[in-house]
mmCIF file of C-alpha atoms and ligand atoms in Angstrom:
data_model
loop_
_atom_site.group_PDB
_atom_site.id
_atom_site.type_symbol
_atom_site.label_atom_id
_atom_site.label_comp_id
_atom_site.label_asym_id
_atom_site.label_seq_id
_atom_site.Cartn_x
_atom_site.Cartn_y
_atom_site.Cartn_z
ATOM 1 C CA UNK A 1 2.937 -78.647 -36.408
ATOM 2 C CA UNK A 2 3.608 -79.638 -40.002
ATOM 3 C CA UNK A 3 5.579 -77.033 -41.902
ATOM 4 C CA UNK A 4 6.899 -75.446 -38.952
ATOM 5 C CA UNK A 5 10.958 -74.846 -39.003
ATOM 6 C CA UNK A 6 12.490 -75.167 -35.627
ATOM 7 C CA UNK A 7 15.807 -73.472 -34.800
ATOM 8 C CA UNK A 8 17.620 -76.634 -34.807
ATOM 9 C CA UNK A 9 16.118 -77.741 -38.390
ATOM 10 C CA UNK A 10 17.157 -74.132 -39.440
ATOM 11 C CA UNK A 11 20.794 -74.302 -38.146
ATOM 12 C CA UNK A 12 21.364 -77.732 -39.601
ATOM 13 C CA UNK A 13 19.950 -76.628 -42.869
ATOM 14 C CA UNK A 14 22.526 -73.359 -42.879
ATOM 15 C CA UNK A 15 25.330 -75.987 -42.130
ATOM 16 C CA UNK A 16 24.429 -77.858 -45.199
ATOM 17 C CA UNK A 17 24.520 -74.679 -47.373
ATOM 18 C CA UNK A 18 27.528 -73.433 -46.344
ATOM 19 C CA UNK A 19 30.852 -75.049 -47.272
ATOM 20 C CA UNK A 20 32.805 -73.903 -44.224
ATOM 21 C CA UNK A 21 30.081 -74.491 -41.529
ATOM 22 C CA UNK A 22 31.090 -77.363 -39.385
ATOM 23 C CA UNK A 23 29.168 -79.557 -36.863
ATOM 24 C CA UNK A 24 30.940 -77.728 -34.193
ATOM 25 C CA UNK A 25 29.851 -74.192 -35.056
ATOM 26 C CA UNK A 26 26.130 -75.793 -35.331
ATOM 27 C CA UNK A 27 26.582 -76.989 -31.777
ATOM 28 C CA UNK A 28 27.947 -73.722 -30.566
ATOM 29 C CA UNK A 29 24.832 -72.044 -31.943
ATOM 30 C CA UNK A 30 22.758 -74.713 -30.067
ATOM 31 C CA UNK A 31 24.616 -74.035 -26.869
ATOM 32 C CA UNK A 32 23.901 -70.247 -27.075
ATOM 33 C CA UNK A 33 20.296 -71.050 -27.742
ATOM 34 C CA UNK A 34 20.389 -73.054 -24.469
ATOM 35 C CA UNK A 35 21.762 -70.238 -22.671
ATOM 36 C CA UNK A 36 19.117 -67.844 -23.729
ATOM 37 C CA UNK A 37 16.514 -70.437 -22.920
ATOM 38 C CA UNK A 38 17.715 -70.688 -19.357
ATOM 39 C CA UNK A 39 17.925 -66.917 -18.980
ATOM 40 C CA UNK A 40 14.409 -66.666 -20.328
ATOM 41 C CA UNK A 41 13.127 -69.019 -17.529
ATOM 42 C CA UNK A 42 14.777 -66.891 -14.988
ATOM 43 C CA UNK A 43 13.846 -63.534 -16.110
ATOM 44 C CA UNK A 44 10.239 -64.814 -16.285
ATOM 45 C CA UNK A 45 10.149 -65.720 -12.980
ATOM 46 C CA UNK A 46 10.841 -62.087 -11.782
ATOM 47 C CA UNK A 47 10.404 -61.164 -8.167
ATOM 48 C CA UNK A 48 9.470 -64.790 -7.675
ATOM 49 C CA UNK A 49 13.097 -66.055 -8.259
ATOM 50 C CA UNK A 50 14.159 -64.035 -4.988
ATOM 51 C CA UNK A 51 10.989 -64.360 -2.769
ATOM 52 C CA UNK A 52 11.973 -65.097 0.847
ATOM 53 C CA UNK A 53 10.575 -68.677 0.521
ATOM 54 C CA UNK A 54 12.723 -69.312 -2.428
ATOM 55 C CA UNK A 55 15.489 -71.766 -2.007
ATOM 56 C CA UNK A 56 17.693 -69.716 -4.199
ATOM 57 C CA UNK A 57 16.925 -66.531 -2.205
ATOM 58 C CA UNK A 58 18.838 -66.980 0.952
ATOM 59 C CA UNK A 59 22.608 -66.285 1.484
ATOM 60 C CA UNK A 60 23.176 -64.333 -1.713
ATOM 61 C CA UNK A 61 20.992 -61.634 -0.376
ATOM 62 C CA UNK A 62 22.975 -60.704 2.392
ATOM 63 C CA UNK A 63 24.356 -57.024 2.273
ATOM 64 C CA UNK A 64 22.184 -56.309 -0.855
ATOM 65 C CA UNK A 65 18.902 -54.474 -0.663
ATOM 66 C CA UNK A 66 15.565 -54.895 -2.294
ATOM 67 C CA UNK A 67 14.529 -54.990 -5.763
ATOM 68 C CA UNK A 68 18.181 -53.992 -6.861
ATOM 69 C CA UNK A 69 19.621 -56.862 -5.300
ATOM 70 C CA UNK A 70 17.319 -59.186 -7.570
ATOM 71 C CA UNK A 71 18.423 -57.339 -10.704
ATOM 72 C CA UNK A 72 22.372 -57.671 -9.474
ATOM 73 C CA UNK A 73 22.023 -61.411 -9.032
ATOM 74 C CA UNK A 74 20.033 -62.063 -12.287
ATOM 75 C CA UNK A 75 23.005 -60.264 -13.945
ATOM 76 C CA UNK A 76 25.484 -62.511 -12.340
ATOM 77 C CA UNK A 77 23.276 -65.532 -12.896
ATOM 78 C CA UNK A 78 23.070 -64.874 -16.704
ATOM 79 C CA UNK A 79 26.638 -64.467 -16.941
ATOM 80 C CA UNK A 80 27.371 -67.796 -15.300
ATOM 81 C CA UNK A 81 24.887 -69.444 -17.402
ATOM 82 C CA UNK A 82 26.566 -68.207 -20.813
ATOM 83 C CA UNK A 83 29.883 -69.182 -19.208
ATOM 84 C CA UNK A 84 29.091 -72.808 -17.946
ATOM 85 C CA UNK A 85 27.057 -73.781 -20.901
ATOM 86 C CA UNK A 86 29.677 -72.798 -23.468
ATOM 87 C CA UNK A 87 32.632 -73.908 -21.650
ATOM 88 C CA UNK A 88 31.168 -77.358 -21.313
ATOM 89 C CA UNK A 89 30.300 -77.480 -24.779
ATOM 90 C CA UNK A 90 33.971 -77.408 -26.087
ATOM 91 C CA UNK A 91 33.397 -75.042 -29.126
ATOM 92 C CA UNK A 92 35.071 -71.974 -27.849
ATOM 93 C CA UNK A 93 38.683 -71.148 -27.135
ATOM 94 C CA UNK A 94 37.789 -68.242 -24.881
ATOM 95 C CA UNK A 95 34.961 -65.712 -24.048
ATOM 96 C CA UNK A 96 34.538 -62.026 -23.243
ATOM 97 C CA UNK A 97 31.526 -60.772 -21.455
ATOM 98 C CA UNK A 98 30.517 -57.489 -20.207
ATOM 99 C CA UNK A 99 30.563 -58.968 -16.793
ATOM 100 C CA UNK A 100 34.190 -60.072 -16.448
ATOM 101 C CA UNK A 101 37.173 -57.517 -16.690
ATOM 102 C CA UNK A 102 39.455 -59.951 -18.668
ATOM 103 C CA UNK A 103 38.866 -62.620 -21.102
ATOM 104 C CA UNK A 104 37.572 -65.966 -19.630
ATOM 105 C CA UNK A 105 39.986 -68.751 -20.022
ATOM 106 C CA UNK A 106 38.856 -72.219 -20.949
ATOM 107 C CA UNK A 107 40.956 -74.424 -19.200
ATOM 108 C CA UNK A 108 41.419 -78.390 -18.825
ATOM 109 C CA UNK A 109 39.324 -80.619 -18.543
ATOM 110 C CA UNK A 110 37.212 -78.475 -20.841
ATOM 111 C CA UNK A 111 38.039 -78.795 -24.695
ATOM 112 C CA UNK A 112 38.944 -75.706 -26.465
ATOM 113 C CA UNK A 113 37.303 -75.015 -30.015
ATOM 114 C CA UNK A 114 37.988 -72.848 -32.879
ATOM 115 C CA UNK A 115 35.369 -69.836 -31.834
ATOM 116 C CA UNK A 116 35.519 -66.803 -29.718
ATOM 117 C CA UNK A 117 32.517 -65.951 -27.945
ATOM 118 C CA UNK A 118 31.659 -62.350 -26.698
ATOM 119 C CA UNK A 119 28.370 -61.512 -25.164
ATOM 120 C CA UNK A 120 26.348 -59.118 -22.789
ATOM 121 C CA UNK A 121 24.325 -61.811 -20.676
ATOM 122 C CA UNK A 122 21.828 -59.517 -19.639
ATOM 123 C CA UNK A 123 21.241 -56.286 -21.603
ATOM 124 C CA UNK A 124 18.911 -53.311 -20.515
ATOM 125 C CA UNK A 125 19.037 -54.650 -17.015
ATOM 126 C CA UNK A 126 17.815 -51.335 -15.485
ATOM 127 C CA UNK A 127 14.465 -52.406 -16.910
ATOM 128 C CA UNK A 128 14.360 -55.471 -14.835
ATOM 129 C CA UNK A 129 12.565 -53.850 -11.803
ATOM 130 C CA UNK A 130 9.984 -52.147 -13.963
ATOM 131 C CA UNK A 131 9.238 -55.472 -16.014
ATOM 132 C CA UNK A 132 10.156 -53.866 -19.423
ATOM 133 C CA UNK A 133 11.810 -55.934 -21.873
ATOM 134 C CA UNK A 134 15.543 -57.150 -21.494
ATOM 135 C CA UNK A 135 17.796 -59.166 -23.693
ATOM 136 C CA UNK A 136 20.992 -61.014 -24.179
ATOM 137 C CA UNK A 137 23.533 -60.073 -27.112
ATOM 138 C CA UNK A 138 26.221 -62.402 -28.536
ATOM 139 C CA UNK A 139 28.919 -62.370 -31.143
ATOM 140 C CA UNK A 140 30.926 -65.018 -32.569
ATOM 141 C CA UNK A 141 34.582 -64.852 -34.031
ATOM 142 C CA UNK A 142 37.240 -67.094 -35.314
ATOM 143 C CA UNK A 143 40.028 -67.728 -32.994
ATOM 144 C CA UNK A 144 43.170 -66.710 -34.905
ATOM 145 C CA UNK A 145 44.913 -69.544 -36.562
ATOM 146 C CA UNK A 146 47.728 -71.051 -34.166
ATOM 147 C CA UNK A 147 46.286 -69.480 -30.989
ATOM 148 C CA UNK A 148 45.710 -71.977 -28.208
ATOM 149 C CA UNK A 149 45.023 -69.907 -25.499
ATOM 150 C CA UNK A 150 43.460 -66.412 -26.648
ATOM 151 C CA UNK A 151 44.613 -63.276 -25.182
ATOM 152 C CA UNK A 152 42.729 -59.959 -25.101
ATOM 153 C CA UNK A 153 44.444 -58.872 -28.545
ATOM 154 C CA UNK A 154 42.853 -62.042 -30.237
ATOM 155 C CA UNK A 155 39.195 -60.657 -29.415
ATOM 156 C CA UNK A 156 40.002 -57.431 -31.072
ATOM 157 C CA UNK A 157 38.787 -57.933 -34.539
ATOM 158 C CA UNK A 158 36.656 -55.631 -36.403
ATOM 159 C CA UNK A 159 33.016 -56.459 -36.548
ATOM 160 C CA UNK A 160 33.028 -57.328 -40.222
ATOM 161 C CA UNK A 161 34.994 -60.500 -39.087
ATOM 162 C CA UNK A 162 31.895 -61.979 -37.064
ATOM 163 C CA UNK A 163 30.713 -65.205 -38.221
ATOM 164 C CA UNK A 164 27.479 -64.912 -36.321
ATOM 165 C CA UNK A 165 25.577 -62.328 -34.211
ATOM 166 C CA UNK A 166 22.360 -62.299 -32.477
ATOM 167 C CA UNK A 167 20.323 -61.505 -29.504
ATOM 168 C CA UNK A 168 17.539 -62.915 -27.454
ATOM 169 C CA UNK A 169 14.872 -60.674 -26.365
ATOM 170 C CA UNK A 170 12.841 -61.407 -23.163
ATOM 171 C CA UNK A 171 9.510 -59.687 -23.616
ATOM 172 C CA UNK A 172 5.970 -60.620 -23.854
ATOM 173 C CA UNK A 173 7.429 -63.494 -25.875
ATOM 174 C CA UNK A 174 11.065 -64.712 -25.951
ATOM 175 C CA UNK A 175 12.557 -64.308 -29.224
ATOM 176 C CA UNK A 176 16.075 -65.266 -30.640
ATOM 177 C CA UNK A 177 17.289 -63.204 -33.866
ATOM 178 C CA UNK A 178 20.159 -64.384 -35.566
ATOM 179 C CA UNK A 179 22.653 -63.857 -38.679
ATOM 180 C CA UNK A 180 24.999 -66.277 -39.974
ATOM 181 C CA UNK A 181 26.013 -63.755 -42.410
ATOM 182 C CA UNK A 182 22.941 -64.746 -44.893
ATOM 183 C CA UNK A 183 20.145 -62.646 -43.718
ATOM 184 C CA UNK A 184 18.593 -62.116 -40.273
ATOM 185 C CA UNK A 185 15.930 -64.618 -38.986
ATOM 186 C CA UNK A 186 13.780 -64.456 -35.878
ATOM 187 C CA UNK A 187 12.514 -67.385 -33.793
ATOM 188 C CA UNK A 188 9.688 -67.258 -31.133
ATOM 189 C CA UNK A 189 10.136 -69.635 -28.049
ATOM 190 C CA UNK A 190 7.235 -72.050 -28.049
ATOM 191 C CA UNK A 191 6.862 -72.458 -24.082
ATOM 192 C CA UNK A 192 4.805 -75.656 -24.466
ATOM 193 C CA UNK A 193 7.556 -77.547 -26.243
ATOM 194 C CA UNK A 194 10.748 -75.585 -25.134
ATOM 195 C CA UNK A 195 11.744 -74.805 -28.878
ATOM 196 C CA UNK A 196 12.465 -71.635 -30.684
ATOM 197 C CA UNK A 197 10.267 -71.604 -34.013
ATOM 198 C CA UNK A 198 11.121 -69.687 -37.093
ATOM 199 C CA UNK A 199 8.285 -66.925 -37.100
ATOM 200 C CA UNK A 200 10.203 -64.074 -38.706
ATOM 201 C CA UNK A 201 12.259 -65.320 -41.733
ATOM 202 C CA UNK A 202 14.487 -62.856 -43.639
ATOM 203 C CA UNK A 203 13.788 -59.913 -41.518
ATOM 204 C CA UNK A 204 14.170 -56.479 -43.222
ATOM 205 C CA UNK A 205 14.566 -52.982 -42.010
ATOM 206 C CA UNK A 206 11.876 -51.168 -43.465
ATOM 207 C CA UNK A 207 13.084 -48.202 -45.802
ATOM 208 C CA UNK A 208 10.593 -45.542 -44.696
ATOM 209 C CA UNK A 209 11.346 -44.400 -41.591
ATOM 210 C CA UNK A 210 9.212 -42.182 -39.229
ATOM 211 C CA UNK A 211 10.403 -42.965 -35.631
ATOM 212 C CA UNK A 212 13.590 -41.902 -33.990
ATOM 213 C CA UNK A 213 14.989 -43.026 -30.556
ATOM 214 C CA UNK A 214 17.428 -40.900 -28.626
ATOM 215 C CA UNK A 215 17.963 -39.966 -24.754
ATOM 216 C CA UNK A 216 16.821 -36.420 -25.289
ATOM 217 C CA UNK A 217 18.030 -35.765 -21.742
ATOM 218 C CA UNK A 218 21.579 -35.501 -23.013
ATOM 219 C CA UNK A 219 20.691 -32.813 -25.590
ATOM 220 C CA UNK A 220 22.970 -30.428 -24.200
ATOM 221 C CA UNK A 221 26.013 -32.676 -24.877
ATOM 222 C CA UNK A 222 25.158 -33.582 -28.596
ATOM 223 C CA UNK A 223 27.222 -32.617 -31.556
ATOM 224 C CA UNK A 224 25.668 -30.111 -33.920
ATOM 225 C CA UNK A 225 24.886 -32.687 -36.604
ATOM 226 C CA UNK A 226 22.902 -34.785 -34.024
ATOM 227 C CA UNK A 227 21.225 -31.583 -32.737
ATOM 228 C CA UNK A 228 20.432 -30.657 -36.601
ATOM 229 C CA UNK A 229 19.062 -34.245 -37.326
ATOM 230 C CA UNK A 230 16.677 -34.232 -34.243
ATOM 231 C CA UNK A 231 15.475 -30.640 -34.646
ATOM 232 C CA UNK A 232 14.514 -31.285 -38.130
ATOM 233 C CA UNK A 233 12.485 -34.419 -37.051
ATOM 234 C CA UNK A 234 10.731 -32.147 -34.402
ATOM 235 C CA UNK A 235 10.002 -29.563 -36.764
ATOM 236 C CA UNK A 236 7.661 -32.149 -38.426
ATOM 237 C CA UNK A 237 5.495 -31.544 -41.337
ATOM 238 C CA UNK A 238 6.406 -27.947 -41.876
ATOM 239 C CA UNK A 239 10.066 -28.479 -41.266
ATOM 240 C CA UNK A 240 12.698 -29.331 -43.749
ATOM 241 C CA UNK A 241 11.684 -33.103 -43.627
ATOM 242 C CA UNK A 242 8.187 -32.276 -44.587
ATOM 243 C CA UNK A 243 6.862 -34.931 -42.273
ATOM 244 C CA UNK A 244 5.837 -35.896 -38.616
ATOM 245 C CA UNK A 245 7.995 -38.074 -36.618
ATOM 246 C CA UNK A 246 7.296 -40.236 -33.370
ATOM 247 C CA UNK A 247 9.775 -40.573 -30.758
ATOM 248 C CA UNK A 248 10.579 -43.776 -29.246
ATOM 249 C CA UNK A 249 12.990 -44.607 -26.076
ATOM 250 C CA UNK A 250 13.196 -47.848 -24.311
ATOM 251 C CA UNK A 251 16.639 -47.681 -22.784
ATOM 252 C CA UNK A 252 17.412 -51.364 -23.519
ATOM 253 C CA UNK A 253 19.467 -51.832 -26.666
ATOM 254 C CA UNK A 254 17.856 -55.384 -27.435
ATOM 255 C CA UNK A 255 14.340 -53.796 -27.430
ATOM 256 C CA UNK A 256 15.425 -50.832 -29.573
ATOM 257 C CA UNK A 257 17.055 -52.771 -32.310
ATOM 258 C CA UNK A 258 14.179 -55.521 -32.272
ATOM 259 C CA UNK A 259 11.723 -52.501 -33.099
ATOM 260 C CA UNK A 260 14.253 -51.150 -35.605
ATOM 261 C CA UNK A 261 14.102 -54.650 -37.277
ATOM 262 C CA UNK A 262 10.428 -54.895 -37.336
ATOM 263 C CA UNK A 263 9.375 -51.210 -37.863
ATOM 264 C CA UNK A 264 12.414 -49.325 -39.089
ATOM 265 C CA UNK A 265 13.373 -45.674 -37.854
ATOM 266 C CA UNK A 266 16.606 -44.738 -36.348
ATOM 267 C CA UNK A 267 18.130 -45.452 -33.087
ATOM 268 C CA UNK A 268 21.243 -43.361 -31.721
ATOM 269 C CA UNK A 269 23.620 -43.304 -28.847
ATOM 270 C CA UNK A 270 25.667 -40.659 -30.393
ATOM 271 C CA UNK A 271 29.053 -39.293 -29.633
ATOM 272 C CA UNK A 272 28.574 -36.389 -27.042
ATOM 273 C CA UNK A 273 30.686 -33.960 -25.144
ATOM 274 C CA UNK A 274 30.418 -35.213 -21.747
ATOM 275 C CA UNK A 275 33.516 -37.385 -21.041
ATOM 276 C CA UNK A 276 36.490 -37.207 -23.748
ATOM 277 C CA UNK A 277 37.505 -40.522 -22.325
ATOM 278 C CA UNK A 278 34.334 -42.233 -23.416
ATOM 279 C CA UNK A 279 33.650 -41.547 -27.090
ATOM 280 C CA UNK A 280 30.423 -43.432 -26.888
ATOM 281 C CA UNK A 281 28.423 -45.315 -24.443
ATOM 282 C CA UNK A 282 27.828 -48.860 -26.003
ATOM 283 C CA UNK A 283 30.502 -51.208 -25.777
ATOM 284 C CA UNK A 284 31.821 -52.218 -29.441
ATOM 285 C CA UNK A 285 32.597 -55.879 -29.139
ATOM 286 C CA UNK A 286 29.488 -57.381 -27.672
ATOM 287 C CA UNK A 287 26.857 -54.687 -28.250
ATOM 288 C CA UNK A 288 27.614 -52.458 -31.067
ATOM 289 C CA UNK A 289 29.150 -55.058 -33.463
ATOM 290 C CA UNK A 290 26.502 -57.709 -33.110
ATOM 291 C CA UNK A 291 23.726 -55.467 -33.388
ATOM 292 C CA UNK A 292 25.409 -53.622 -36.396
ATOM 293 C CA UNK A 293 25.940 -57.083 -38.159
ATOM 294 C CA UNK A 294 22.091 -57.763 -37.696
ATOM 295 C CA UNK A 295 20.965 -54.360 -38.941
ATOM 296 C CA UNK A 296 23.268 -54.557 -41.997
ATOM 297 C CA UNK A 297 22.214 -58.104 -42.698
ATOM 298 C CA UNK A 298 18.731 -56.909 -42.618
ATOM 299 C CA UNK A 299 19.304 -54.044 -45.109
ATOM 300 C CA UNK A 300 19.900 -51.124 -42.629
ATOM 301 C CA UNK A 301 22.895 -49.315 -41.800
ATOM 302 C CA UNK A 302 25.067 -48.808 -38.574
ATOM 303 C CA UNK A 303 27.500 -45.994 -38.285
ATOM 304 C CA UNK A 304 29.522 -44.257 -35.534
ATOM 305 C CA UNK A 305 28.781 -40.853 -37.586
ATOM 306 C CA UNK A 306 31.924 -41.071 -39.033
ATOM 307 C CA UNK A 307 31.756 -44.537 -40.794
ATOM 308 C CA UNK A 308 30.652 -48.161 -40.575
ATOM 309 C CA UNK A 309 30.620 -49.620 -37.058
ATOM 310 C CA UNK A 310 31.899 -52.858 -38.526
ATOM 311 C CA UNK A 311 35.070 -51.223 -39.646
ATOM 312 C CA UNK A 312 36.034 -49.873 -36.214
ATOM 313 C CA UNK A 313 39.162 -51.409 -34.783
ATOM 314 C CA UNK A 314 38.798 -52.194 -31.124
ATOM 315 C CA UNK A 315 41.652 -51.192 -28.768
ATOM 316 C CA UNK A 316 40.473 -52.984 -25.827
ATOM 317 C CA UNK A 317 37.650 -55.415 -24.991
ATOM 318 C CA UNK A 318 35.546 -52.985 -23.244
ATOM 319 C CA UNK A 319 35.943 -50.184 -25.565
ATOM 320 C CA UNK A 320 33.046 -47.808 -26.094
ATOM 321 C CA UNK A 321 31.789 -46.634 -29.377
ATOM 322 C CA UNK A 322 29.038 -44.193 -30.475
ATOM 323 C CA UNK A 323 26.019 -45.788 -32.479
ATOM 324 C CA UNK A 324 23.685 -44.684 -35.033
ATOM 325 C CA UNK A 325 21.471 -47.385 -36.548
ATOM 326 C CA UNK A 326 18.527 -48.074 -38.432
ATOM 327 C CA UNK A 327 16.912 -47.248 -41.906
ATOM 328 C CA UNK A 328 19.810 -46.963 -44.254
ATOM 329 C CA UNK A 329 18.608 -43.469 -45.845
ATOM 330 C CA UNK A 330 18.418 -41.996 -42.232
ATOM 331 C CA UNK A 331 21.774 -43.082 -41.147
ATOM 332 C CA UNK A 332 23.375 -41.896 -44.381
ATOM 333 C CA UNK A 333 21.592 -38.389 -43.696
ATOM 334 C CA UNK A 334 23.469 -37.984 -40.210
ATOM 335 C CA UNK A 335 26.627 -39.083 -41.797
ATOM 336 C CA UNK A 336 26.095 -36.472 -44.425
ATOM 337 C CA UNK A 337 25.396 -33.875 -41.477
ATOM 338 C CA UNK A 338 28.695 -34.820 -39.907
ATOM 339 C CA UNK A 339 30.728 -34.249 -43.196
ATOM 340 C CA UNK A 340 28.777 -31.025 -43.718
ATOM 341 C CA UNK A 341 29.519 -29.953 -40.091
ATOM 342 C CA UNK A 342 33.294 -30.874 -40.515
ATOM 343 C CA UNK A 343 33.236 -28.604 -43.845
ATOM 344 C CA UNK A 344 31.543 -25.771 -42.017
ATOM 345 C CA UNK A 345 28.590 -25.932 -44.110
ATOM 346 C CA UNK A 346 25.909 -26.138 -41.560
ATOM 347 C CA UNK A 347 26.256 -22.665 -39.913
ATOM 348 C CA UNK A 348 22.582 -22.416 -38.735
ATOM 349 C CA UNK A 349 22.946 -25.158 -36.547
ATOM 350 C CA UNK A 350 25.875 -24.306 -34.763
ATOM 351 C CA UNK A 351 25.127 -20.718 -33.986
ATOM 352 C CA UNK A 352 25.205 -19.982 -30.248
ATOM 353 C CA UNK A 353 21.506 -18.930 -30.336
ATOM 354 C CA UNK A 354 20.812 -22.526 -31.367
ATOM 355 C CA UNK A 355 22.525 -23.888 -28.440
ATOM 356 C CA UNK A 356 20.887 -21.648 -25.780
ATOM 357 C CA UNK A 357 17.343 -22.841 -26.649
ATOM 358 C CA UNK A 358 15.868 -26.119 -26.006
ATOM 359 C CA UNK A 359 14.512 -28.187 -29.053
ATOM 360 C CA UNK A 360 11.482 -28.707 -27.084
ATOM 361 C CA UNK A 361 10.854 -24.797 -26.590
ATOM 362 C CA UNK A 362 11.402 -23.814 -30.051
ATOM 363 C CA UNK A 363 8.274 -21.776 -31.098
HETATM 364 MN MN1 MN B 401 23.897 -53.915 -22.441
HETATM 365 MN MN1 MN B 402 24.545 -56.064 -19.609
#
């Protein structure tokens, strides 16, 4: 249609505007788009992809059971799609995937390029069997100068170093949401022509927030600042916030972040007291960092509770981190509650009485 901007036109336009953008970078982003399109196709087939009469359905299923087998294979397939397309593309020096313990090495005859690609090929995969949105998340870093064959330490860059980040969401429509460091732009897959079309230019996180998303089944493990924040939301119009809040929980990072970009609010997978070895649940390099860059580029904020996600130094490629993201004022409020707690200024919320009563049964 006249006046429509395709994904290709958009990234070529960005390349012209950016003095250090290269054709190689544009081609890498195109490869990522192709991987997401292939995964969208597979996800869209659902149970048909592993029906008994399907040619792909045979040998792989041995030893696996029922619906869970389909989910597992989809995860593996999505990973292989990302790896194969980007290895052939020749623009990355190495890759890190949620599905691989160690960084993936690009070996001859494939060419190595100047970028590092980090990704979660299928995010929210427990939602597959129940037909709820899932996604893919990706982050692009520069390979350090002089490094031919990147090792784990070369991937351990703070999120502020990302040159590109984004996700694909496979929902009622498939969308690709992307930042190259100049705003956040959303593209919708037009299945009839097989192209992503710019439908959501310059996405901004709304400043006014009245929705929060947190897994309340973990309430007993939350730290006092998080308990305080949620209890104030639940108190509604008559509480300290003076207004009513709604709660959302999709259990799929991509779907949560997409909602925040469109409608604002707050999403949290906070630090909790369950396992001291796991300071958070989300992975820093290929979950928290890319979504933090998107949210910040859209005018929101992403914090660990103690400071910006994008400043965290990774110690390993699969490191976990607490994540609190969304409308800036709400994120800053929780950071403030953490500071007040550290200074002992939040007594009412740390009393034993509070801890023994559920948020949901407070009269
Ligand atoms: Mn994930
Ligand atoms: Mn995953």
